[in-house]
Tab-separated table of N, CA and C in Angstrom:
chain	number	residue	atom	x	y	z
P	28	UNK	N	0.851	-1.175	0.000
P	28	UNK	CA	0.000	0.000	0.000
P	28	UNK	C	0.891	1.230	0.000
P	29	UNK	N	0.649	1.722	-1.135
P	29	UNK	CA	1.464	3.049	-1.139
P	29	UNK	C	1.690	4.096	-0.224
P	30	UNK	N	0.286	4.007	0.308
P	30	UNK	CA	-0.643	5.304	1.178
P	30	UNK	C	0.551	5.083	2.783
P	31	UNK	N	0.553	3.751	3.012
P	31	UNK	CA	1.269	3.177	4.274
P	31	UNK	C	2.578	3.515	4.182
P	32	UNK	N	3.523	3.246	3.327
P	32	UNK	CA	4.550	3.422	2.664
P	32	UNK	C	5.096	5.086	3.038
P	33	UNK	N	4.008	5.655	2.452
P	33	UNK	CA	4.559	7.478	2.297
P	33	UNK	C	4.511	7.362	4.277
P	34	UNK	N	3.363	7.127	4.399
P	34	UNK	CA	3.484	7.456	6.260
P	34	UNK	C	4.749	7.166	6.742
P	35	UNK	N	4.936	5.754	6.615
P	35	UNK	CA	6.303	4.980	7.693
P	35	UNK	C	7.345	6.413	6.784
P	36	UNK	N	7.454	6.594	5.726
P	36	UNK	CA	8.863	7.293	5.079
P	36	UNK	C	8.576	9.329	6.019
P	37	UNK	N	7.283	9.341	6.383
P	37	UNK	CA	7.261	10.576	6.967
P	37	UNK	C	7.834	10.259	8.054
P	38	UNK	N	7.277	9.026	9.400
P	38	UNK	CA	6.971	9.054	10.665
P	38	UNK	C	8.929	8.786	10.793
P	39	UNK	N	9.606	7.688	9.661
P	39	UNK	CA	10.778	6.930	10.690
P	39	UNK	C	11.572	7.602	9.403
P	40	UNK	N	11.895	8.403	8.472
P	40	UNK	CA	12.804	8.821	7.940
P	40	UNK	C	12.753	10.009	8.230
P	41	UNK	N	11.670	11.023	7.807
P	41	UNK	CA	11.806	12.152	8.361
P	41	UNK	C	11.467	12.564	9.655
P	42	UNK	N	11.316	11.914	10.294
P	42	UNK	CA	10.833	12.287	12.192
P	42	UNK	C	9.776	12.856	12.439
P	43	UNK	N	8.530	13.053	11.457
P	43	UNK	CA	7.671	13.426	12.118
P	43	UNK	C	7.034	12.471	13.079
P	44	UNK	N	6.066	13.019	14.411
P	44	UNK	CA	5.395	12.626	15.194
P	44	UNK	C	3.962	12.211	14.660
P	45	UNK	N	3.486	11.462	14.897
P	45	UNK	CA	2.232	11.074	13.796
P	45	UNK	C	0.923	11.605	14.657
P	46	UNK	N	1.120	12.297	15.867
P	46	UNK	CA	0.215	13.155	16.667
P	46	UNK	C	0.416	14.492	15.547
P	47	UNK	N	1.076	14.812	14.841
P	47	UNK	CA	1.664	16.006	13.960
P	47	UNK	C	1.186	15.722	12.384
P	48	UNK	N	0.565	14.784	11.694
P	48	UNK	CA	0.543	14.399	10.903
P	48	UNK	C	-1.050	14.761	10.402
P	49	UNK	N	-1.548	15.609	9.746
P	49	UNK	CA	-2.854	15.792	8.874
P	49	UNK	C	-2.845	14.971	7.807
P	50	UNK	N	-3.673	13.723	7.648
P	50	UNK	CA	-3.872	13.005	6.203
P	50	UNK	C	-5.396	14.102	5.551
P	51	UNK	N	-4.808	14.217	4.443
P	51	UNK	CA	-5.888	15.041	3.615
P	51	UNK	C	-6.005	14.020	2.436
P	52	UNK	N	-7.579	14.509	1.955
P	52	UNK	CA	-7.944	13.796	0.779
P	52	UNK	C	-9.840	14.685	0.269
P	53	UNK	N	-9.612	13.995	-0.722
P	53	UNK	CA	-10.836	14.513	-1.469
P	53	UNK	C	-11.192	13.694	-2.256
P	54	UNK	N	-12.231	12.998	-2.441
P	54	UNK	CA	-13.174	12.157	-3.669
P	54	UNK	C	-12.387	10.882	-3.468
P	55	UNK	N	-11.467	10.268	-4.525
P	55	UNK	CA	-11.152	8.895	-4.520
P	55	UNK	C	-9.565	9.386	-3.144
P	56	UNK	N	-9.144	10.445	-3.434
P	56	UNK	CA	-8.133	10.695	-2.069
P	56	UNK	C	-8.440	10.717	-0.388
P	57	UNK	N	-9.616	10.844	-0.222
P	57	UNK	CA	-10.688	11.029	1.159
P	57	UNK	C	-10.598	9.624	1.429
P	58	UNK	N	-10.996	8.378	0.404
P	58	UNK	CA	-11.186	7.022	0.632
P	58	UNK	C	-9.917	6.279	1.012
P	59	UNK	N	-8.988	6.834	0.414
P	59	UNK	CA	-7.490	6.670	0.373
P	59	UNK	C	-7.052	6.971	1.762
P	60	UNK	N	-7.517	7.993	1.975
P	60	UNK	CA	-6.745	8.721	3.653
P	60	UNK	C	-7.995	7.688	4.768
P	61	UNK	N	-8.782	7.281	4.013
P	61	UNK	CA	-9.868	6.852	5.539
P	61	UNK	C	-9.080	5.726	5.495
P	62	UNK	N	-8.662	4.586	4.296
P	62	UNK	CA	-8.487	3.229	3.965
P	62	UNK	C	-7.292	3.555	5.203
P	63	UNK	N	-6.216	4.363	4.848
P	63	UNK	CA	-4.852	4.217	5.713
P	63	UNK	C	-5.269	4.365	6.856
P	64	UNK	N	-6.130	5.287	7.448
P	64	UNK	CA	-6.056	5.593	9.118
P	64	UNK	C	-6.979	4.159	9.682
P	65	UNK	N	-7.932	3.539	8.961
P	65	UNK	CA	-8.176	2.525	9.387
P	65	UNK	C	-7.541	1.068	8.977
P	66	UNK	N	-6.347	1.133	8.104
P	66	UNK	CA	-4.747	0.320	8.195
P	66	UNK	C	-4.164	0.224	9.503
P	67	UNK	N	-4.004	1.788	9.623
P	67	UNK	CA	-3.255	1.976	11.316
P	67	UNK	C	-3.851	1.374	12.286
P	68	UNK	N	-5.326	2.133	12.582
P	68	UNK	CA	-5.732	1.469	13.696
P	68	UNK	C	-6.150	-0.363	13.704
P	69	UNK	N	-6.407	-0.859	12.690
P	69	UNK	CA	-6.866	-1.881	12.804
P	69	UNK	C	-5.662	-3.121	13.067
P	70	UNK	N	-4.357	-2.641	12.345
P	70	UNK	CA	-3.202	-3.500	12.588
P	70	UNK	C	-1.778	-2.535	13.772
P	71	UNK	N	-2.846	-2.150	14.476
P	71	UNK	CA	-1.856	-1.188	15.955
P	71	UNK	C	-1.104	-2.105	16.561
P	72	UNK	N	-1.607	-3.343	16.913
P	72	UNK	CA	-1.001	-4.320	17.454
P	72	UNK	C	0.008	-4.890	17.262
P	73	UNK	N	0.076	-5.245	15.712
P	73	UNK	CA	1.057	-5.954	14.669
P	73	UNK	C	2.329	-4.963	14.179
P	74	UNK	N	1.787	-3.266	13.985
P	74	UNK	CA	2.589	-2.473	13.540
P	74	UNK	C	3.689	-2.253	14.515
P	75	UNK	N	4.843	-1.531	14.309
P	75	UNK	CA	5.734	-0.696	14.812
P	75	UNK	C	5.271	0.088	16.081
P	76	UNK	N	5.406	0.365	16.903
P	76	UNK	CA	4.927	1.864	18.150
P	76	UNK	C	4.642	3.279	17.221
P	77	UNK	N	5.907	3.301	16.371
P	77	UNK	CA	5.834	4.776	15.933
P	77	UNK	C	5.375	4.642	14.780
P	78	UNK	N	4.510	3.345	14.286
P	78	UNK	CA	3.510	4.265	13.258
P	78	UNK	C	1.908	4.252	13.734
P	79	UNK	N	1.869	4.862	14.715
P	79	UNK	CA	0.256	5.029	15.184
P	79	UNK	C	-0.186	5.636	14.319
P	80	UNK	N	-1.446	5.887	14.568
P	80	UNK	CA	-2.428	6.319	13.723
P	80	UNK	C	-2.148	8.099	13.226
P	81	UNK	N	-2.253	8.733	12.481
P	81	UNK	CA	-1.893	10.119	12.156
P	81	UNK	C	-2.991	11.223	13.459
P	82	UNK	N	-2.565	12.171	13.355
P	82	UNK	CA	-3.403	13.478	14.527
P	82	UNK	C	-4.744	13.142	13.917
P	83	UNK	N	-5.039	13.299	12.895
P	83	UNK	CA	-6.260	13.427	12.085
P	83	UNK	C	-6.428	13.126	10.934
P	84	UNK	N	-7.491	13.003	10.255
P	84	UNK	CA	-7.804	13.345	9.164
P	84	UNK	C	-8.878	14.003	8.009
P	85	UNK	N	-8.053	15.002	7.240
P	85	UNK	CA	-9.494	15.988	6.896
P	85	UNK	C	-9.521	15.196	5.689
P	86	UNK	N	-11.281	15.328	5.951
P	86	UNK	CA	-11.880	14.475	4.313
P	86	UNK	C	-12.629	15.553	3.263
P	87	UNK	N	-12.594	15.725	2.187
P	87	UNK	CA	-13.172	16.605	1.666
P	87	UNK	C	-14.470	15.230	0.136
P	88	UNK	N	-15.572	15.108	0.517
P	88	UNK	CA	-16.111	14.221	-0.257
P	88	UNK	C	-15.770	13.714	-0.918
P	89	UNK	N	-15.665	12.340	0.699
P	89	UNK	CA	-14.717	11.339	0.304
P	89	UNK	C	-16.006	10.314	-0.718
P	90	UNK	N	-15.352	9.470	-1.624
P	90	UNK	CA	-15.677	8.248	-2.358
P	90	UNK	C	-15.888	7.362	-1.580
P	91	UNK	N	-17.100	7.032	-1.348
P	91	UNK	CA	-17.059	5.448	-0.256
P	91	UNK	C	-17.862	4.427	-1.047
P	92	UNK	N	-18.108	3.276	-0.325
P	92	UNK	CA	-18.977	2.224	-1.298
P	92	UNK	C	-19.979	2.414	-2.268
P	93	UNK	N	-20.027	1.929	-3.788
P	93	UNK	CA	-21.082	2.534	-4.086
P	93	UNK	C	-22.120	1.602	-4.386
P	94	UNK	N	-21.452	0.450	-4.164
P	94	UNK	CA	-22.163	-1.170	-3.882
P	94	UNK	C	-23.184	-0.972	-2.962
């Protein structure tokens, strides 16, 4: 997952704090930022310490099921 990928390269290469971290998105990017923050939380256990979940995330009409 790409989306996971860019995080770990923010949180453990560049040092940000992931309490510091705004995921933004809009339309198919909103679905993208929800998919990752519920990546994080759902595999918290399994992951690293320092890639918790991001501070937040702003959605701007996000794409969700259309099933």
């Amino acid at each position: 997952m790409d989306a996971a990928a860019a995080y770990a390269y923010l949180v453990r290469t560049l040092g940000f704090k992931p309490s510091n971290i705004l995921v933004a998105g809009e339309s198919a990017g909103g679905n993208l930022a929800v998919a990752l923050g519920r990546f994080l939380v759902m595999y918290r256990d399994v992951l690293p310490r320092e890639l918790a979940p991001p501070g937040g995330l702003f959605l701007m009409s996000p794409t969700g099921d259309w099933g």
